[in-house]
Short mmCIF file of C-alpha atoms in Angstrom, two decimals:
data_model
loop_
_atom_site.label_atom_id
_atom_site.label_comp_id
_atom_site.label_asym_id
_atom_site.label_seq_id
_atom_site.Cartn_x
_atom_site.Cartn_y
_atom_site.Cartn_z
CA MET A 15 71.45 -17.81 -276.75
CA ASN A 16 68.24 -15.91 -277.37
CA ASP A 17 68.50 -12.49 -278.97
CA LEU A 18 68.06 -9.47 -276.76
CA PRO A 19 64.56 -8.00 -276.82
CA ASP A 20 64.11 -5.05 -279.15
CA ALA A 21 65.35 -1.92 -277.37
CA GLU A 22 62.58 0.07 -279.07
CA THR A 23 59.87 -2.01 -277.38
CA HIS A 24 57.81 -0.08 -274.83
CA PRO A 25 59.77 -0.31 -271.53
CA ALA A 26 56.93 -1.96 -269.60
CA THR A 27 56.52 -4.59 -272.32
CA LEU A 28 60.28 -5.04 -272.56
CA ILE A 29 60.71 -5.63 -268.82
CA ALA A 30 57.66 -7.92 -268.68
CA ASP A 31 59.11 -10.05 -271.50
CA MET A 32 62.55 -10.18 -269.94
CA GLY A 33 61.04 -10.98 -266.55
CA ALA A 34 58.99 -13.85 -267.95
CA ARG A 35 62.07 -15.36 -269.57
CA ALA A 36 64.06 -14.81 -266.39
CA ARG A 37 61.37 -16.57 -264.36
CA VAL A 38 61.72 -19.69 -266.50
CA ALA A 39 65.51 -19.52 -266.26
CA SER A 40 65.36 -19.09 -262.48
CA GLY A 41 63.46 -22.35 -262.15
CA VAL A 42 66.20 -24.15 -264.07
CA LEU A 43 68.95 -22.39 -262.11
CA ALA A 44 67.41 -23.27 -258.76
CA ALA A 45 67.76 -26.96 -259.59
CA LEU A 46 71.24 -26.83 -261.14
CA PRO A 47 73.83 -28.76 -259.14
CA THR A 48 76.76 -26.80 -257.75
CA PRO A 49 79.36 -28.29 -260.17
CA ARG A 50 77.27 -27.18 -263.14
CA LYS A 51 76.95 -23.60 -261.89
CA ALA A 52 80.64 -23.51 -261.04
CA ALA A 53 81.60 -24.84 -264.48
CA GLY A 54 79.51 -22.13 -266.12
CA LEU A 55 81.25 -19.43 -264.11
CA VAL A 56 84.73 -20.81 -264.82
CA SER A 57 83.82 -20.80 -268.50
CA ALA A 58 82.51 -17.23 -268.17
CA ALA A 59 85.75 -16.10 -266.54
CA ALA A 60 87.73 -17.59 -269.41
CA ALA A 61 85.44 -15.86 -271.93
CA LEU A 62 86.05 -12.52 -270.22
CA ARG A 63 89.80 -13.00 -270.52
CA ASP A 64 89.47 -13.98 -274.18
CA ALA A 65 87.35 -10.90 -274.86
CA ALA A 66 89.65 -8.49 -273.00
CA ALA A 67 90.65 -6.54 -276.11
CA THR A 68 87.01 -6.15 -277.19
CA ILE A 69 85.96 -5.05 -273.71
CA GLU A 70 88.80 -2.55 -273.48
CA ALA A 71 87.90 -1.09 -276.89
CA ALA A 72 84.26 -0.72 -275.84
CA ASN A 73 85.37 0.95 -272.63
CA ARG A 74 87.44 3.47 -274.59
CA GLU A 75 84.23 4.47 -276.40
CA ASP A 76 82.48 5.00 -273.07
CA MET A 77 85.44 6.91 -271.63
CA ALA A 78 85.60 9.26 -274.62
CA ARG A 79 81.87 9.92 -274.46
CA ALA A 80 81.97 10.44 -270.68
CA ALA A 81 84.95 12.81 -270.87
CA ALA A 82 83.18 14.85 -273.55
CA ALA A 83 80.11 15.02 -271.31
CA GLY A 84 82.23 16.48 -268.51
CA LEU A 85 82.14 13.61 -266.00
CA SER A 86 84.40 14.20 -263.01
CA GLY A 87 87.77 12.52 -262.65
CA ALA A 88 86.41 10.31 -259.90
CA LEU A 89 83.53 9.08 -262.05
CA LEU A 90 85.88 8.51 -264.97
CA ASP A 91 88.05 6.38 -262.69
CA ARG A 92 85.00 4.30 -261.72
CA LEU A 93 84.21 3.81 -265.39
CA ARG A 94 87.70 3.03 -266.65
CA LEU A 95 88.75 -0.53 -267.52
CA ASP A 96 92.33 -1.47 -268.29
CA PRO A 97 93.96 -4.90 -268.72
CA GLY A 98 94.55 -5.19 -264.98
CA ARG A 99 90.96 -4.39 -264.06
CA ILE A 100 89.57 -6.72 -266.71
CA SER A 101 91.82 -9.50 -265.44
CA ALA A 102 90.68 -8.80 -261.87
CA MET A 103 87.05 -8.88 -263.04
CA ALA A 104 87.58 -12.33 -264.57
CA ASP A 105 89.40 -13.49 -261.44
CA GLY A 106 86.40 -12.35 -259.39
CA VAL A 107 84.02 -14.46 -261.46
CA ALA A 108 86.29 -17.49 -261.09
CA ALA A 109 86.54 -16.84 -257.34
CA VAL A 110 82.76 -16.97 -256.98
CA ALA A 111 82.79 -20.37 -258.71
CA ALA A 112 85.07 -21.67 -255.97
CA LEU A 113 82.89 -20.49 -253.08
CA ALA A 114 80.60 -22.73 -251.07
CA ASP A 115 77.16 -22.86 -252.67
CA PRO A 116 74.63 -21.45 -250.21
CA VAL A 117 71.64 -23.09 -251.92
CA GLY A 118 70.46 -26.08 -249.94
CA GLN A 119 72.43 -25.20 -246.81
CA ILE A 120 70.54 -26.20 -243.66
CA MET A 121 70.43 -23.13 -241.43
CA ASP A 122 68.52 -24.75 -238.59
CA SER A 123 66.97 -28.12 -237.86
CA ARG A 124 64.83 -29.39 -235.02
CA ALA A 125 62.82 -32.48 -234.15
CA ARG A 126 59.47 -31.78 -232.52
CA PRO A 127 58.12 -33.97 -229.70
CA ASN A 128 55.67 -35.56 -232.16
CA GLY A 129 58.56 -36.70 -234.38
CA LEU A 130 58.11 -34.06 -237.10
CA VAL A 131 61.55 -32.87 -238.27
CA LEU A 132 61.67 -29.23 -239.40
CA SER A 133 64.59 -27.70 -241.29
CA ARG A 134 65.22 -24.12 -242.42
CA VAL A 135 67.01 -24.32 -245.78
CA ARG A 136 68.59 -21.62 -247.97
CA VAL A 137 66.92 -21.20 -251.37
CA PRO A 138 67.31 -18.70 -254.22
CA ILE A 139 65.24 -15.51 -254.18
CA GLY A 140 64.21 -15.98 -257.83
CA VAL A 141 64.51 -13.04 -260.24
CA ILE A 142 66.69 -10.14 -259.13
CA GLY A 143 66.77 -6.75 -260.84
CA ILE A 144 69.97 -4.76 -260.37
CA ILE A 145 70.20 -1.04 -261.16
CA TYR A 146 73.69 0.45 -261.11
CA GLU A 147 75.91 3.05 -262.76
CA SER A 148 79.48 3.90 -263.70
CA ARG A 149 81.27 0.71 -262.62
CA PRO A 150 81.02 -1.82 -265.48
CA ASN A 151 82.64 -4.53 -263.36
CA VAL A 152 79.31 -4.75 -261.51
CA THR A 153 77.93 -6.46 -264.62
CA ALA A 154 80.31 -9.37 -264.09
CA ASP A 155 80.10 -9.43 -260.29
CA ALA A 156 76.29 -9.36 -260.29
CA ALA A 157 76.03 -12.06 -262.94
CA ALA A 158 78.41 -14.39 -261.13
CA LEU A 159 76.81 -13.97 -257.72
CA CYS A 160 73.25 -14.33 -258.99
CA VAL A 161 74.05 -17.49 -260.96
CA MET A 162 75.92 -19.16 -258.09
CA ALA A 163 73.04 -18.33 -255.72
CA GLY A 164 70.55 -19.82 -258.21
CA ASN A 165 68.90 -16.55 -259.26
CA ALA A 166 68.18 -15.09 -262.67
CA ALA A 167 69.30 -11.47 -263.08
CA LEU A 168 68.02 -8.46 -265.00
CA LEU A 169 70.85 -5.91 -265.18
CA ARG A 170 70.30 -2.23 -265.90
CA GLY A 171 73.61 -0.37 -266.00
CA GLY A 172 74.16 3.34 -266.45
CA SER A 173 74.14 4.99 -269.87
CA GLU A 174 77.74 6.14 -269.38
CA ALA A 175 78.93 2.49 -269.45
CA VAL A 176 76.61 1.12 -272.13
CA ALA A 177 79.29 -0.14 -274.56
CA SER A 178 81.39 -1.68 -271.77
CA ASN A 179 78.41 -3.42 -270.20
CA ARG A 180 77.29 -4.88 -273.52
CA ALA A 181 80.77 -6.24 -274.27
CA ILE A 182 81.09 -7.75 -270.79
CA HIS A 183 77.60 -9.25 -270.95
CA ALA A 184 78.23 -10.79 -274.36
CA ALA A 185 81.40 -12.49 -273.12
CA LEU A 186 79.70 -13.68 -269.93
CA MET A 187 76.80 -15.21 -271.80
CA GLU A 188 79.06 -16.97 -274.26
CA GLY A 189 80.92 -18.56 -271.35
CA LEU A 190 77.84 -19.36 -269.26
CA ALA A 191 76.06 -20.99 -272.20
CA ALA A 192 79.14 -23.09 -272.94
CA GLY A 193 79.02 -24.26 -269.33
CA GLY A 194 75.35 -25.26 -269.52
CA VAL A 195 73.75 -22.29 -267.77
CA PRO A 196 70.41 -21.13 -269.29
CA ALA A 197 70.76 -18.30 -271.82
CA ASP A 198 68.19 -16.15 -270.04
CA ALA A 199 69.85 -16.49 -266.63
CA VAL A 200 71.55 -13.10 -266.99
CA GLN A 201 69.88 -10.47 -269.18
CA LEU A 202 71.08 -6.94 -269.82
CA VAL A 203 68.34 -4.35 -270.30
CA PRO A 204 69.13 -3.17 -273.84
CA THR A 205 67.84 0.38 -273.58
CA THR A 206 69.14 3.47 -271.79
CA ASP A 207 65.60 4.88 -271.62
CA ARG A 208 65.02 5.82 -267.99
CA ALA A 209 61.46 4.56 -268.31
CA ALA A 210 62.95 1.05 -268.13
CA VAL A 211 64.00 1.78 -264.55
CA GLY A 212 60.44 2.73 -263.69
CA ALA A 213 59.19 -0.44 -265.34
CA MET A 214 61.57 -2.51 -263.22
CA LEU A 215 60.47 -0.77 -260.03
CA LYS A 216 56.84 -1.60 -260.83
CA ALA A 217 57.42 -5.15 -262.08
CA ASP A 218 55.80 -6.85 -259.11
CA GLY A 219 55.45 -10.53 -259.94
CA ALA A 220 58.13 -10.43 -262.64
CA ILE A 221 60.99 -9.32 -260.36
CA ASP A 222 61.30 -10.53 -256.77
CA LEU A 223 63.92 -8.07 -255.50
CA ILE A 224 65.53 -4.87 -256.77
CA ILE A 225 69.09 -4.12 -255.72
CA ARG A 226 69.71 -0.45 -256.23
CA ALA A 227 73.21 0.99 -256.26
CA ARG A 228 72.33 4.48 -257.49
CA GLN A 229 71.89 7.25 -254.92
CA SER A 230 70.25 9.41 -257.59
CA LEU A 231 67.27 7.05 -257.58
CA VAL A 232 66.30 7.49 -253.93
CA ALA A 233 63.29 9.73 -254.49
CA ARG A 234 62.10 7.72 -257.47
CA VAL A 235 62.38 4.42 -255.64
CA GLN A 236 60.44 5.79 -252.67
CA ALA A 237 57.70 7.08 -254.97
CA GLU A 238 57.40 4.25 -257.49
CA ALA A 239 58.73 0.94 -256.15
CA ARG A 240 56.26 -1.92 -256.03
CA VAL A 241 59.05 -4.50 -255.69
CA PRO A 242 61.12 -4.97 -252.50
CA VAL A 243 64.35 -2.95 -252.72
CA LEU A 244 67.75 -3.67 -251.20
CA ALA A 245 69.45 -0.27 -251.11
CA HIS A 246 73.06 0.79 -251.38
CA LEU A 247 73.08 4.44 -250.33
CA ASP A 248 75.85 7.05 -250.09
CA GLY A 249 79.17 6.16 -248.56
CA ILE A 250 79.56 9.13 -246.19
CA ASN A 251 82.29 7.31 -244.32
CA HIS A 252 84.29 8.52 -241.33
CA VAL A 253 87.65 7.76 -239.77
CA TYR A 254 87.91 8.76 -236.11
CA VAL A 255 91.42 9.23 -234.73
CA ASP A 256 91.37 8.77 -230.96
CA ALA A 257 93.77 10.46 -228.55
CA SER A 258 95.42 7.08 -228.01
CA ALA A 259 96.14 6.48 -231.72
CA ASP A 260 99.65 5.72 -232.93
CA PRO A 261 100.61 8.69 -235.18
CA ALA A 262 102.22 6.59 -237.91
CA MET A 263 99.24 4.23 -238.03
CA ALA A 264 96.77 7.10 -238.03
CA ALA A 265 98.49 8.77 -240.97
CA ALA A 266 98.70 5.54 -242.96
CA VAL A 267 95.04 4.63 -242.38
CA VAL A 268 93.68 8.12 -243.07
CA VAL A 269 95.66 8.64 -246.28
CA ASP A 270 94.73 5.22 -247.62
CA ALA A 271 91.06 5.60 -246.62
CA LYS A 272 90.79 8.85 -248.57
CA MET A 273 93.32 8.70 -251.39
CA ARG A 274 93.83 5.07 -252.47
CA ARG A 275 90.79 5.39 -254.74
CA THR A 276 88.69 8.46 -254.11
CA GLY A 277 85.77 7.45 -256.34
CA ILE A 278 84.68 4.25 -254.59
CA CYS A 279 81.91 3.99 -252.03
CA GLY A 280 84.33 2.88 -249.31
CA ALA A 281 86.43 6.05 -249.45
CA MET A 282 86.61 8.20 -246.31
CA GLU A 283 84.79 11.50 -246.71
CA THR A 284 85.13 12.93 -243.19
CA LEU A 285 88.05 12.77 -240.78
CA LEU A 286 87.20 13.15 -237.09
CA ILE A 287 90.07 13.90 -234.70
CA ASP A 288 89.90 13.69 -230.92
CA ARG A 289 90.58 17.08 -229.34
CA GLY A 290 93.11 15.31 -227.13
CA TYR A 291 95.13 13.90 -230.06
CA ALA A 292 98.48 15.70 -230.02
CA GLY A 293 99.29 15.19 -233.71
CA ALA A 294 96.12 16.67 -235.22
CA ALA A 295 97.83 19.48 -237.15
CA VAL A 296 100.48 17.14 -238.54
CA LEU A 297 97.80 14.64 -239.59
CA ILE A 298 95.76 17.29 -241.41
CA GLU A 299 98.88 18.61 -243.15
CA ARG A 300 99.86 15.08 -244.14
CA LEU A 301 96.45 14.53 -245.77
CA ALA A 302 96.63 17.87 -247.59
CA ALA A 303 100.14 17.07 -248.84
CA THR A 304 98.75 14.11 -250.80
CA GLY A 305 96.77 16.49 -253.01
CA CYS A 306 93.55 16.22 -251.05
CA VAL A 307 91.49 19.40 -250.70
CA VAL A 308 90.79 19.67 -246.97
CA ARG A 309 87.81 21.56 -245.55
CA GLY A 310 87.79 22.01 -241.81
CA ASP A 311 85.57 23.12 -238.98
CA PRO A 312 86.69 26.23 -237.03
CA ASP A 313 88.92 24.21 -234.69
CA ALA A 314 90.64 22.41 -237.57
CA CYS A 315 91.15 25.71 -239.39
CA LYS A 316 92.81 27.17 -236.28
CA LEU A 317 95.26 24.26 -236.26
CA VAL A 318 96.01 24.52 -239.99
CA PRO A 319 94.97 27.96 -241.30
CA GLU A 320 95.83 26.99 -244.89
CA ILE A 321 92.82 24.68 -245.25
CA ALA A 322 89.41 25.89 -246.43
CA ALA A 323 86.49 26.37 -244.08
CA ALA A 324 83.82 23.68 -244.29
CA ASP A 325 80.18 24.67 -244.66
CA ALA A 326 77.11 22.84 -243.38
CA ALA A 327 76.73 20.80 -246.57
CA ASP A 328 80.22 19.31 -246.36
CA TRP A 329 79.36 17.02 -243.47
CA ASP A 330 76.58 15.40 -245.53
CA THR A 331 78.44 15.10 -248.84
CA GLU A 332 79.85 12.02 -250.54
CA TYR A 333 82.60 13.71 -252.52
CA LEU A 334 83.89 10.69 -254.47
CA ASP A 335 86.88 12.92 -255.16
CA ALA A 336 90.12 14.12 -253.54
CA ILE A 337 88.22 16.25 -251.02
CA ALA A 338 87.74 15.60 -247.31
CA SER A 339 86.08 17.42 -244.44
CA VAL A 340 87.79 17.47 -241.02
CA ALA A 341 86.24 18.08 -237.62
CA ILE A 342 87.79 18.21 -234.15
CA VAL A 343 85.52 16.36 -231.73
CA ASP A 344 85.29 15.85 -228.00
CA GLY A 345 86.47 12.28 -227.71
CA LEU A 346 84.55 9.12 -228.52
CA ASP A 347 81.16 10.56 -227.57
CA GLY A 348 81.69 13.50 -229.93
CA ALA A 349 82.73 11.19 -232.76
CA VAL A 350 79.77 8.84 -232.29
CA ALA A 351 77.35 11.78 -232.16
CA HIS A 352 78.81 13.28 -235.35
CA ILE A 353 78.56 9.97 -237.20
CA ALA A 354 74.97 9.43 -236.01
CA ARG A 355 74.05 12.90 -237.26
CA HIS A 356 75.83 12.87 -240.61
CA GLY A 357 76.76 9.28 -241.49
CA SER A 358 75.07 7.04 -244.04
CA HIS A 359 75.40 3.74 -242.12
CA HIS A 360 77.93 2.47 -244.68
CA THR A 361 81.48 2.18 -243.27
CA ASP A 362 83.16 3.92 -240.34
CA ALA A 363 86.53 3.31 -238.70
CA ILE A 364 88.43 4.15 -235.53
CA VAL A 365 92.20 4.38 -235.09
CA ALA A 366 93.03 3.79 -231.43
CA ALA A 367 95.47 2.00 -229.17
CA ASP A 368 92.97 2.00 -226.32
CA ALA A 369 91.01 -1.24 -226.73
CA ASP A 370 88.17 -0.15 -224.43
CA VAL A 371 87.56 2.98 -226.52
CA ALA A 372 87.73 0.96 -229.73
CA GLU A 373 85.25 -1.65 -228.52
CA ARG A 374 82.82 1.08 -227.48
CA PHE A 375 83.10 2.61 -230.97
CA LEU A 376 82.47 -0.77 -232.61
CA ALA A 377 79.39 -1.30 -230.44
CA GLN A 378 77.91 2.20 -230.65
CA VAL A 379 78.38 3.14 -234.31
CA ASP A 380 75.36 1.85 -236.23
CA SER A 381 76.90 1.18 -239.64
CA ALA A 382 76.93 -1.86 -241.88
CA ILE A 383 80.74 -2.08 -241.55
CA VAL A 384 82.71 -0.82 -238.54
CA LEU A 385 86.51 -1.13 -238.46
CA TRP A 386 89.26 -0.79 -235.86
CA ASN A 387 92.74 0.25 -237.02
CA ALA A 388 91.97 -0.41 -240.68
CA SER A 389 91.15 1.65 -243.77
CA THR A 390 87.55 2.09 -244.84
CA GLN A 391 88.66 0.99 -248.31
CA PHE A 392 88.35 -2.60 -247.09
CA ALA A 393 84.58 -2.17 -247.58
CA ASP A 394 84.60 -4.63 -250.46
CA GLY A 395 83.16 -8.11 -250.86
CA GLY A 396 86.40 -9.49 -252.28
CA GLU A 397 88.35 -8.20 -249.27
CA PHE A 398 85.82 -9.90 -247.00
CA GLY A 399 86.49 -13.24 -248.71
CA LEU A 400 83.06 -13.20 -250.37
CA GLY A 401 84.46 -13.46 -253.90
CA ALA A 402 82.62 -10.39 -255.14
CA GLU A 403 79.74 -8.13 -254.20
CA ILE A 404 76.81 -6.37 -255.79
CA GLY A 405 76.92 -3.51 -253.33
CA ILE A 406 77.09 -2.54 -249.67
CA ALA A 407 73.61 -2.75 -248.17
CA THR A 408 73.09 0.07 -245.68
CA GLY A 409 69.64 -0.92 -244.43
CA ARG A 410 68.79 -3.26 -241.59
CA LEU A 411 66.61 -5.91 -243.19
CA HIS A 412 67.54 -9.08 -245.08
CA ALA A 413 71.19 -8.27 -245.85
CA ARG A 414 73.67 -5.73 -244.50
CA GLY A 415 77.19 -4.86 -245.58
CA PRO A 416 78.68 -6.49 -248.69
CA VAL A 417 75.87 -8.27 -250.54
CA ALA A 418 77.26 -11.54 -251.85
CA LEU A 419 76.01 -15.12 -252.11
CA GLU A 420 74.14 -15.43 -248.82
CA GLY A 421 72.55 -12.01 -249.34
CA LEU A 422 71.06 -13.30 -252.58
CA THR A 423 69.22 -16.16 -250.91
CA THR A 424 66.19 -16.49 -248.70
CA TYR A 425 64.98 -19.62 -246.92
CA LYS A 426 62.06 -21.96 -246.64
CA TRP A 427 61.00 -24.45 -244.00
CA ILE A 428 60.92 -28.12 -244.90
CA GLY A 429 59.06 -30.59 -242.69
CA ARG A 430 59.60 -34.38 -242.79
CA GLY A 431 57.02 -36.44 -240.99
CA THR A 432 55.78 -39.94 -240.53
CA GLY A 433 52.03 -39.30 -240.79
CA GLN A 434 51.65 -36.69 -238.00
CA VAL A 435 48.30 -34.91 -237.73
CA ARG A 436 47.27 -32.14 -235.34
CA GLY A 437 43.89 -33.69 -234.69
#
């Protein structure tokens, strides 16, 4: 494996060098047969398991540094790796190896009247830059998905996870190289200098697509990006409890959506309750009893005076913590209007026994993931059977929802003729 570029190199030079090496590797990857890519990923998964103690030790360094810096409990939870999470990370890499390879899949084929046969075929995008923070497992997920989809990857993780990311990357590359995958297929940007992010955003020609999973970069991306960006924005997710909802189901879904893991992007941030739902007070009290800080609109506060009053900012906040805002709304129309005004197009759910109401919610809510009678915490590529994900795309172009193998490909048209000319 080639050594990492010198972290002291000027960021623009550093990214240009890494991009050039990635471009060469992407050409090799694009032609690798599926069994070879899969073997590399199986080997990488084994290397992650073998390096578990080293990865956990590196993560303890990051956790200590992050705690000293005053990171919130939710962000510390996103950062933390334990034996179970490391094992799950390795399992995710192995799961990607077992998925159907999208490269070469024929999406469409047609024979023209003149005999020319045209096919639309999935191909890799090329070199993908991924900017992320906090969750070191993204290093493994991104590497696995990019390799299986035939892309080279430049990874730039957050400074809070630098030791964890380096340990994970080292194990991955040892395994991938043993399986015959090019050494430069997955490169980790070796500097925490924020100028490297700017260099990636401007690396038109060296990087084909940026996948951004950091909300804090929105303004910078809008101002500086010269490379197409696939964005993962805030998860301001809602659960709407309809008047027809089963009380036991509503309580189970709401508590899980908020409290299973509060620091992930699929966590519920706002609970919307139909004014006609008879168990609203009980539901709010049940959520508060789990340790969640509940902030309500005036109607919710009348039902449960013990909760705090929400202010205007609460409806537009991704808490990533044990905090939730609650609003009483006028039925489905009120819920849809609230989500349209305050949502982030990530994940929204309805709990309802009335199928007509539920189907209207599914059709009218314009989010990447919309769920009926299920927790928003299912917003995860693994839960969708995609093996892993790089993020949840909240835009409308190219990919939407969990970005996995197909989201990391594009297509080209291939024509097969027998001497046709337009004449």
